[in-house]
Amino acid sequence: MDQVMRDNVTEYPSTINVLKRFNLFPEVVVGAFFRAFTAVSDQLKIRTKECWTVNRGNGLPPVLSCEGIGDPMYFYVHSVFFLHGILMALVFLLGSFISQSVWGGLLSVLCFFYNHGEATRVQWTPPLRESFSFPLHTLQMLVVTLALSVSRPGRSFVCWIALTTIMFMLPWQFAQFSLATQTLSLIACYMLKAIDSTKFKAILYGQVIGLAVSFVLLFGNLMLLTSLFSCVLVGAFVIVFAEPVLNKLNQIVQWIVQGILLVLSIVGVKKLVGLVLGVADDAHIFDILRSKFGDYRNFHTMLYTCAKEFDFLELETYGKLSKSLLLPLVALVVLVISAEIMRSLVARLRGQSTTKKEDEQAETSELTEQAPVIYHLFQLAAYTVMAVAIMRLKLFWTPQLCVMASLICSKKYFGWLHARCFSKAVLVLVIAAAMSIGGWQNLKEQFAIFGEYSNVPLEQLVEWVNTNTPREAVFAGSMPTMANLKLSTERAIVNHPHYEDEGLRARTMEVYSVFSRKPVSEVHAKLKAMGVQFVIIEDNWCRSRPSPGCGMADIWDVEDPANRHRKTSACVEMAEKPEPYFRRVFKNQAYDVFAIVVDPMAPPPQQAPPQQKQETPPPPPQQKQETVLPQQKQETPPPQQKQETPPPQQKQETPQQTVPPQQKQQATPPQQTVPPQQKQETPPPQQKQQPPPPPQTPPPQQKQETPPPQQKQQPPPPQQKQETPPPQPKQQTPPPQQKQETLPPQQKQQTPPLQQKQVTPPPQQNQQTPPPPQQKQPPPA
């Protein structure tokens, strides 16, 4: 929980509260249930999952695949599907209640199944916030519907409305907009006098309590205070408390005044609270609406409007809903109910104008009885406008159509039709049979979809990041890729898809400058200022154009007309020539990864070590036979050789060989002579084995010229080496004995002291210093 509430990886370098920003309460609850489930199943030794290793072929590494509710992913998905099973029960209850018939509830569920592809996206993307929130939204609507059917809802209804509102708001930041439409629908019912002020206040109190508790549980998320929902609540209270004054006016004038008060309250509160708190997180929503119905455009609105999900509702949706007869059936229901409501309103207005109080009260009571239906009618109108404007919001519209379809079973509105069809059951069966023609076709299309997720380029990218970058690396790129990278590698990112935050929108705009026509140097400066170390560019984002004017460079032209004259975008220039501002470190068929060069003007570093290795051309063929490990072993046992010779100091010198490269050179200056010796007499390879580490190249030269590197062995090593032959006896041994470079060859080193005198040639030691492979040189015969 501490990592969740103090996360400095998701929006590097900022530290954010993930619960506050991303509405992750569902994951917290599911995670707690999973821990409890695994603890109980482990205690009872119940097997909850099975795993297999899947060999994928095509050069891809095998993967571990697990199935069963004991797997975290399966447990998570099953939790979401369980909620949507509850959703079906709620749709049945809601349809049964407003139609006052069980047949109406069954018809609603049937309509939902026949139009499942248009009613939800849970089958494709279970982790969506709406997947958790929409079933709770239906529950909240059911509670409000029950409150509307009661003459005087008490505190229990207030508490239930508050609780369900909290449950609806915590998982989803967009819940505020749906609740705003709900409050507007209730205001319309109040203005028509379908509900009185007492009932209206009870529902409003429940909504206010839910909003306040959600604000606290979301750690003071200021977006809730400036939301459209909170502003509409203020406008509703203004209208209710102004009732004593407004009731003195004519009904038509009263409606006009109420409308003006509502609009002024919403706009005024929105502007005032936004200025006081300095919050504009949901400003892009209103900008999207302006761009939908006007010519307003900016970078953020074009990112939305160029996406298919935020386009107007496509004609294909109307066709599918019509084939299943859902749309025609609901159109009939709406016409009949609207006619009945209009008749009651006209009768009431006539009674008011003729001062017939009894008729007016009778018509008012009739509207009150229809309050639940009137509320759902207005709610359907609101969801229709939302779905037509933004196709993604049809997830509200289609389920509401299914609920409204249940009213075909209402005796109040369609009793005359029931009589002609002999019974309500016969009518439902006839409608279900007609719906099955197109509805079953929709279901077959859903059932025919099979597949598995495979994204090899993304998998290669994730594997490269995990193995070639430090855990502290910071990445930037497109929002979907950053979300996958954060999940799979736990590397820090600077932007992600949660576009509702104003600060994040600004960050994403800076990162997306790589797709603009700006100079590469300017893009480099922006990314460097954000602390980015690696930027990931996808070719389809850089070069593709889904529709005219919707390429990333086209979107940037709206915001950056100064660079519109440039022919190529920055990402194309980077792909062709990343230097000197960037350095390509990874590339596959879909992704390019560029490292940010901190100082583009600095000269590239020169590699000195490889040049030193090239300086030793003569001994390399002989060095191929040498190995480093045995030499080190030979250095450790030289005390045996020292036993042969009087100077015990060599044993002291050999323990100094803890730093293998230097000691070997210091303690065995004959190693320096070994190359000459090899050329002259004996197998110095063993001595060469002593100086295996390449970095010791300079120290051996010092040993040859002067004894300072041998200072640890300074007084004894040169003399003893001349006096005693411990290292050289190995040289006396023939080259096959070099294979005995282990401890035994050291014993052989006892014989040739004279060769130690030949320890003069320092240049060969420089040759001996290269990497261990060069150290094995066969002794010259």
Coordinates of N, CA and C in Angstrom, one line a residue, residues 537-695:
I537 N 10.0 4.9 -30.1 CA 9.2 5.4 -31.3 C 8.7 4.2 -32.0
E538 N 7.4 4.2 -32.3 CA 6.8 3.2 -33.1 C 6.6 3.7 -34.5
D539 N 6.9 2.9 -35.5 CA 6.9 3.3 -36.9 C 5.5 3.7 -37.3
N540 N 4.5 2.9 -36.9 CA 3.2 3.2 -37.3 C 2.6 4.6 -36.8
W541 N 3.1 5.0 -35.6 CA 2.8 6.3 -35.0 C 3.5 7.4 -35.8
C542 N 4.7 7.1 -36.2 CA 5.5 8.1 -36.8 C 5.1 8.4 -38.3
R543 N 4.7 7.4 -39.0 CA 4.5 7.6 -40.5 C 3.1 7.4 -40.9
S544 N 2.3 6.7 -40.1 CA 0.9 6.4 -40.6 C 0.0 7.6 -40.5
R545 N -1.1 7.5 -41.3 CA -2.2 8.5 -41.2 C -3.5 7.8 -41.3
P546 N -4.1 7.5 -40.2 CA -5.4 6.7 -40.2 C -6.5 7.3 -41.0
S547 N -6.5 8.6 -41.0 CA -7.5 9.4 -41.9 C -7.0 10.7 -42.2
P548 N -7.5 11.4 -43.2 CA -7.0 12.7 -43.6 C -6.9 13.7 -42.4
G549 N -5.8 14.3 -42.1 CA -5.6 15.2 -41.1 C -5.4 14.6 -39.7
C550 N -5.3 13.3 -39.6 CA -5.2 12.6 -38.3 C -3.8 11.9 -38.1
G551 N -2.8 12.2 -39.0 CA -1.5 11.8 -38.7 C -0.9 12.6 -37.6
M552 N 0.1 12.0 -36.9 CA 0.6 12.7 -35.7 C 1.3 14.1 -36.1
A553 N 1.9 14.1 -37.3 CA 2.5 15.3 -37.8 C 1.4 16.3 -38.1
D554 N 0.2 15.9 -38.7 CA -0.9 16.7 -39.0 C -1.5 17.3 -37.7
I555 N -1.6 16.5 -36.7 CA -2.1 17.0 -35.4 C -1.2 18.1 -34.8
W556 N 0.1 17.8 -34.9 CA 1.0 18.8 -34.4 C 1.0 20.1 -35.2
D557 N 0.6 20.0 -36.5 CA 0.6 21.3 -37.3 C -0.4 22.3 -36.8
V558 N -1.5 21.7 -36.1 CA -2.5 22.6 -35.5 C -1.9 23.5 -34.4
E559 N -1.0 22.8 -33.6 CA -0.4 23.5 -32.5 C 0.9 24.2 -32.8
D560 N 1.6 23.8 -33.9 CA 2.9 24.3 -34.2 C 2.9 24.8 -35.6
P561 N 2.2 25.8 -36.0 CA 2.2 26.2 -37.4 C 3.5 26.8 -37.8
A562 N 4.4 27.2 -36.9 CA 5.7 27.8 -37.3 C 6.6 26.8 -38.0
N563 N 6.4 25.5 -37.7 CA 7.3 24.4 -38.3 C 6.5 23.7 -39.4
R564 N 5.3 24.2 -39.8 CA 4.5 23.4 -40.7 C 5.2 23.3 -42.1
H565 N 6.1 24.2 -42.4 CA 6.8 24.2 -43.7 C 7.8 23.1 -43.8
R566 N 8.2 22.5 -42.7 CA 9.2 21.4 -42.7 C 8.6 20.2 -43.3
K567 N 9.3 19.5 -44.2 CA 8.7 18.3 -44.9 C 8.6 17.1 -44.0
T568 N 9.6 16.9 -43.2 CA 9.7 15.6 -42.4 C 9.5 15.9 -41.0
S569 N 9.0 14.9 -40.3 CA 8.9 15.0 -38.8 C 10.2 14.6 -38.1
A570 N 10.2 15.0 -36.8 CA 11.4 14.7 -36.1 C 11.7 13.2 -36.0
C571 N 10.7 12.4 -35.8 CA 10.9 11.0 -35.7 C 11.5 10.3 -36.9
V572 N 11.1 10.9 -38.1 CA 11.7 10.4 -39.3 C 13.2 10.7 -39.4
E573 N 13.5 12.0 -39.1 CA 14.9 12.4 -39.1 C 15.7 11.6 -38.1
M574 N 15.2 11.3 -36.9 CA 15.9 10.5 -36.0 C 16.1 9.1 -36.5
A575 N 15.2 8.5 -37.2 CA 15.3 7.2 -37.7 C 16.4 7.1 -38.8
E576 N 16.5 8.2 -39.6 CA 17.5 8.2 -40.6 C 18.9 8.6 -40.1
K577 N 19.0 9.5 -39.2 CA 20.3 10.0 -38.6 C 20.1 10.5 -37.2
P578 N 20.2 9.6 -36.2 CA 19.9 10.0 -34.8 C 21.0 10.9 -34.2
E579 N 22.3 10.7 -34.7 CA 23.4 11.5 -34.1 C 23.3 12.9 -34.5
P580 N 23.8 13.9 -33.6 CA 24.5 13.6 -32.4 C 23.6 13.7 -31.1
Y581 N 22.3 13.9 -31.3 CA 21.4 14.1 -30.1 C 20.9 12.8 -29.6
F582 N 20.8 11.8 -30.4 CA 20.3 10.5 -30.0 C 21.2 9.4 -30.4
R583 N 21.1 8.2 -29.8 CA 21.9 7.1 -30.2 C 21.0 5.9 -30.2
R584 N 20.8 5.2 -31.4 CA 19.9 4.1 -31.5 C 20.6 2.9 -30.8
V585 N 19.8 2.3 -29.8 CA 20.3 1.2 -29.1 C 19.5 -0.1 -29.3
F586 N 18.3 0.0 -29.9 CA 17.5 -1.2 -30.2 C 16.6 -0.9 -31.4
K587 N 16.4 -1.9 -32.2 CA 15.5 -1.7 -33.3 C 14.9 -3.1 -33.7
N588 N 13.6 -3.1 -34.0 CA 13.0 -4.3 -34.6 C 12.0 -3.8 -35.6
Q589 N 11.1 -4.7 -36.0 CA 10.2 -4.3 -37.1 C 9.2 -3.3 -36.7
A590 N 9.0 -3.0 -35.4 CA 7.9 -2.1 -35.0 C 8.5 -1.0 -34.1
Y591 N 9.6 -1.2 -33.4 CA 10.0 -0.2 -32.4 C 11.5 0.2 -32.6
D592 N 11.7 1.5 -32.4 CA 13.1 2.0 -32.3 C 13.3 2.6 -30.9
V593 N 14.4 2.3 -30.3 CA 14.7 2.8 -29.0 C 16.0 3.7 -29.2
F594 N 15.9 4.9 -28.7 CA 17.0 5.8 -28.8 C 17.4 6.3 -27.4
A595 N 18.7 6.3 -27.2 CA 19.2 6.8 -25.9 C 19.4 8.3 -26.1
I596 N 19.1 9.0 -25.0 CA 19.3 10.5 -25.1 C 20.8 10.8 -24.8
V597 N 21.4 11.5 -25.7 CA 22.8 11.9 -25.5 C 22.8 13.1 -24.6
V598 N 23.5 13.0 -23.5 CA 23.5 14.1 -22.5 C 24.2 15.3 -23.0
D599 N 25.4 15.1 -23.7 CA 26.1 16.2 -24.2 C 26.4 16.0 -25.7
P600 N 25.5 16.4 -26.6 CA 25.7 16.1 -28.0 C 27.0 16.7 -28.6
M601 N 27.5 17.8 -28.0 CA 28.7 18.4 -28.5 C 30.0 17.7 -28.1
A602 N 29.9 16.8 -27.1 CA 31.1 16.2 -26.6 C 31.6 15.1 -27.7
P603 N 33.0 15.0 -27.9 CA 33.5 14.0 -28.8 C 33.2 12.6 -28.3
P604 N 33.0 11.7 -29.2 CA 32.7 10.3 -28.8 C 33.9 9.7 -28.1
P605 N 33.8 8.9 -27.1 CA 34.9 8.4 -26.3 C 35.7 7.4 -27.1
Q606 N 37.0 7.4 -26.9 CA 37.9 6.5 -27.6 C 38.2 5.2 -26.7
Q607 N 38.2 4.1 -27.3 CA 38.4 2.9 -26.6 C 39.9 2.6 -26.6
A608 N 40.6 2.8 -25.5 CA 42.0 2.5 -25.3 C 42.3 1.1 -25.1
P609 N 41.6 0.4 -24.3 CA 41.9 -1.0 -24.0 C 42.1 -1.9 -25.3
P610 N 41.1 -1.8 -26.2 CA 41.3 -2.6 -27.4 C 42.6 -2.3 -28.2
Q611 N 43.1 -1.0 -28.1 CA 44.3 -0.7 -28.8 C 45.5 -1.4 -28.2
Q612 N 45.5 -1.4 -26.8 CA 46.5 -2.1 -26.1 C 46.6 -3.6 -26.5
K613 N 45.4 -4.2 -26.6 CA 45.4 -5.6 -27.0 C 45.9 -5.8 -28.4
Q614 N 45.8 -4.8 -29.3 CA 46.3 -4.9 -30.6 C 47.8 -4.7 -30.6
E615 N 48.4 -4.1 -29.6 CA 49.8 -3.9 -29.5 C 50.6 -5.1 -29.4
T616 N 50.0 -6.2 -29.1 CA 50.7 -7.5 -28.9 C 50.4 -8.5 -29.9
P617 N 50.8 -8.3 -31.2 CA 50.6 -9.2 -32.2 C 51.4 -10.5 -32.2
P618 N 52.7 -10.4 -31.8 CA 53.5 -11.6 -31.9 C 53.0 -12.9 -31.2
P619 N 52.7 -12.7 -29.9 CA 52.4 -13.9 -29.1 C 51.0 -14.5 -29.3
P620 N 50.0 -13.8 -29.9 CA 48.7 -14.3 -29.9 C 48.5 -15.7 -30.3
P621 N 49.2 -16.3 -31.3 CA 48.9 -17.7 -31.6 C 49.3 -18.6 -30.5
Q622 N 50.4 -18.3 -29.8 CA 50.8 -19.1 -28.7 C 49.9 -18.9 -27.5
Q623 N 49.4 -17.7 -27.4 CA 48.5 -17.4 -26.2 C 47.2 -18.1 -26.3
K624 N 46.8 -18.6 -27.4 CA 45.5 -19.3 -27.5 C 45.4 -20.5 -26.6
Q625 N 46.6 -21.1 -26.3 CA 46.6 -22.4 -25.5 C 46.5 -22.1 -24.0
E626 N 46.7 -20.9 -23.6 CA 46.9 -20.6 -22.2 C 45.5 -20.4 -21.6
T627 N 45.4 -20.7 -20.3 CA 44.2 -20.5 -19.5 C 44.5 -19.8 -18.3
V628 N 43.6 -19.0 -17.8 CA 43.9 -18.1 -16.7 C 43.8 -18.8 -15.3
L629 N 42.8 -19.7 -15.2 CA 42.5 -20.3 -13.9 C 43.7 -21.2 -13.5
P630 N 44.2 -22.0 -14.3 CA 45.3 -22.8 -13.8 C 46.5 -22.0 -13.3
Q631 N 46.7 -20.9 -14.0 CA 47.9 -20.0 -13.6 C 47.7 -19.5 -12.2
Q632 N 46.5 -19.1 -11.9 CA 46.2 -18.6 -10.6 C 46.5 -19.6 -9.6
K633 N 46.1 -20.9 -10.0 CA 46.3 -22.0 -9.0 C 47.8 -22.2 -8.8
Q634 N 48.6 -22.0 -9.9 CA 50.0 -22.2 -9.8 C 50.6 -21.1 -8.9
E635 N 50.0 -19.9 -8.9 CA 50.6 -18.8 -8.1 C 50.3 -19.1 -6.7
T636 N 49.2 -19.6 -6.3 CA 48.9 -19.9 -4.9 C 49.9 -20.9 -4.3
P637 N 50.2 -22.0 -5.0 CA 51.1 -23.0 -4.4 C 52.5 -22.6 -4.4
P638 N 53.0 -21.5 -5.0 CA 54.5 -21.3 -5.0 C 55.1 -21.5 -3.7
P639 N 54.4 -21.5 -2.5 CA 55.2 -21.8 -1.3 C 55.9 -23.2 -1.4
Q640 N 55.4 -24.1 -2.2 CA 56.1 -25.4 -2.3 C 57.5 -25.1 -2.9
Q641 N 57.4 -24.3 -4.0 CA 58.7 -24.0 -4.6 C 59.6 -23.2 -3.6
K642 N 59.0 -22.4 -2.8 CA 59.8 -21.7 -1.9 C 60.4 -22.7 -0.8
Q643 N 59.7 -23.8 -0.6 CA 60.3 -24.8 0.3 C 61.6 -25.3 -0.3
E644 N 61.6 -25.4 -1.6 CA 62.8 -25.8 -2.3 C 63.9 -24.8 -2.1
T645 N 63.6 -23.6 -2.2 CA 64.6 -22.5 -2.1 C 64.5 -21.9 -0.7
P646 N 65.5 -21.3 -0.2 CA 65.6 -20.7 1.1 C 64.7 -19.5 1.3
P647 N 64.5 -18.7 0.3 CA 63.8 -17.4 0.6 C 62.3 -17.7 0.9
P648 N 61.9 -17.7 2.2 CA 60.5 -17.8 2.5 C 59.7 -16.6 2.1
Q649 N 60.4 -15.6 1.7 CA 59.6 -14.3 1.4 C 58.8 -14.5 0.2
Q650 N 59.2 -15.4 -0.7 CA 58.3 -15.7 -1.9 C 56.9 -16.1 -1.4
K651 N 56.8 -16.9 -0.4 CA 55.5 -17.3 0.1 C 54.8 -16.0 0.6
Q652 N 55.5 -15.1 1.1 CA 54.8 -13.8 1.5 C 54.4 -13.1 0.2
E653 N 55.3 -13.2 -0.8 CA 54.9 -12.6 -2.1 C 53.7 -13.2 -2.7
T654 N 53.7 -14.5 -2.7 CA 52.5 -15.2 -3.3 C 51.2 -14.8 -2.7
P655 N 51.1 -14.8 -1.3 CA 49.8 -14.3 -0.8 C 49.4 -13.0 -1.3
Q656 N 50.4 -12.2 -1.7 CA 50.1 -10.9 -2.2 C 49.3 -11.0 -3.6
Q657 N 49.4 -12.2 -4.1 CA 48.8 -12.5 -5.4 C 47.3 -12.4 -5.3
T658 N 46.7 -12.0 -4.2 CA 45.3 -11.8 -4.1 C 44.8 -10.9 -5.2
V659 N 45.6 -10.0 -5.6 CA 45.2 -9.2 -6.8 C 45.9 -9.9 -7.9
P660 N 45.3 -10.9 -8.5 CA 45.9 -11.8 -9.4 C 46.7 -11.1 -10.5
P661 N 46.2 -10.0 -11.1 CA 47.0 -9.4 -12.2 C 48.3 -8.9 -11.8
Q662 N 48.3 -8.1 -10.7 CA 49.5 -7.4 -10.4 C 50.5 -8.3 -9.7
Q663 N 50.1 -9.1 -8.9 CA 51.0 -10.0 -8.1 C 51.7 -10.9 -9.1
K664 N 51.0 -11.4 -10.0 CA 51.6 -12.4 -11.0 C 52.7 -11.7 -11.7
Q665 N 52.5 -10.4 -12.0 CA 53.6 -9.7 -12.6 C 54.7 -9.3 -11.7
Q666 N 54.3 -9.0 -10.5 CA 55.3 -8.6 -9.5 C 56.1 -9.8 -9.0
A667 N 55.4 -10.8 -8.5 CA 56.0 -11.9 -7.9 C 56.8 -12.7 -8.9
T668 N 56.5 -12.6 -10.1 CA 57.1 -13.4 -11.2 C 57.7 -12.6 -12.3
P669 N 58.6 -11.7 -12.0 CA 59.2 -11.0 -13.1 C 59.7 -11.9 -14.2
P670 N 60.1 -13.2 -13.8 CA 60.4 -14.0 -14.9 C 59.3 -14.2 -15.9
Q671 N 58.1 -13.9 -15.5 CA 57.0 -14.0 -16.5 C 57.3 -13.0 -17.6
Q672 N 57.9 -11.9 -17.2 CA 58.2 -10.9 -18.2 C 59.3 -11.5 -19.1
T673 N 60.2 -12.2 -18.5 CA 61.2 -12.8 -19.3 C 60.7 -14.1 -20.0
V674 N 59.5 -14.5 -19.5 CA 59.0 -15.8 -20.1 C 59.0 -15.7 -21.6
P675 N 58.4 -14.6 -22.2 CA 58.4 -14.6 -23.6 C 59.7 -14.8 -24.2
P676 N 60.8 -14.1 -23.7 CA 62.1 -14.4 -24.3 C 62.5 -15.8 -24.1
Q677 N 62.2 -16.2 -22.9 CA 62.7 -17.6 -22.6 C 62.0 -18.6 -23.5
Q678 N 60.7 -18.3 -23.7 CA 60.1 -19.2 -24.6 C 60.8 -19.3 -26.0
K679 N 61.1 -18.1 -26.4 CA 61.8 -18.0 -27.7 C 63.2 -18.7 -27.5
Q680 N 63.8 -18.7 -26.3 CA 65.1 -19.2 -26.2 C 65.1 -20.7 -25.7
E681 N 64.5 -20.9 -24.5 CA 64.7 -22.2 -23.9 C 63.4 -22.9 -23.5
T682 N 62.7 -22.4 -22.5 CA 61.8 -23.2 -21.7 C 60.3 -22.6 -21.9
P683 N 59.4 -23.4 -21.3 CA 58.0 -23.0 -21.5 C 57.5 -22.0 -20.6
P684 N 57.7 -20.7 -20.9 CA 57.2 -19.6 -20.1 C 55.7 -19.5 -20.1
P685 N 55.0 -20.3 -20.9 CA 53.5 -20.1 -20.8 C 53.0 -20.2 -19.5
Q686 N 53.6 -21.0 -18.6 CA 53.1 -21.0 -17.3 C 53.3 -19.6 -16.6
Q687 N 54.4 -19.1 -16.9 CA 54.6 -17.7 -16.3 C 53.6 -16.7 -17.0
K688 N 53.4 -17.0 -18.2 CA 52.4 -16.1 -18.9 C 51.0 -16.3 -18.3
Q689 N 50.9 -17.5 -17.8 CA 49.6 -17.8 -17.1 C 49.5 -17.0 -15.8
Q690 N 50.6 -16.6 -15.3 CA 50.6 -15.8 -14.1 C 50.1 -14.4 -14.3
P691 N 50.4 -13.8 -15.4 CA 49.9 -12.4 -15.7 C 48.7 -12.4 -16.5
P692 N 47.7 -13.3 -16.4 CA 46.6 -13.3 -17.4 C 45.8 -12.0 -17.5
P693 N 45.5 -11.3 -16.4 CA 44.6 -10.2 -16.5 C 45.2 -9.2 -17.4
P694 N 44.5 -8.7 -18.4 CA 45.1 -7.7 -19.4 C 45.4 -6.4 -18.7
P695 N 44.6 -5.9 -17.7 CA 44.9 -4.6 -17.2 C 46.2 -4.4 -16.6

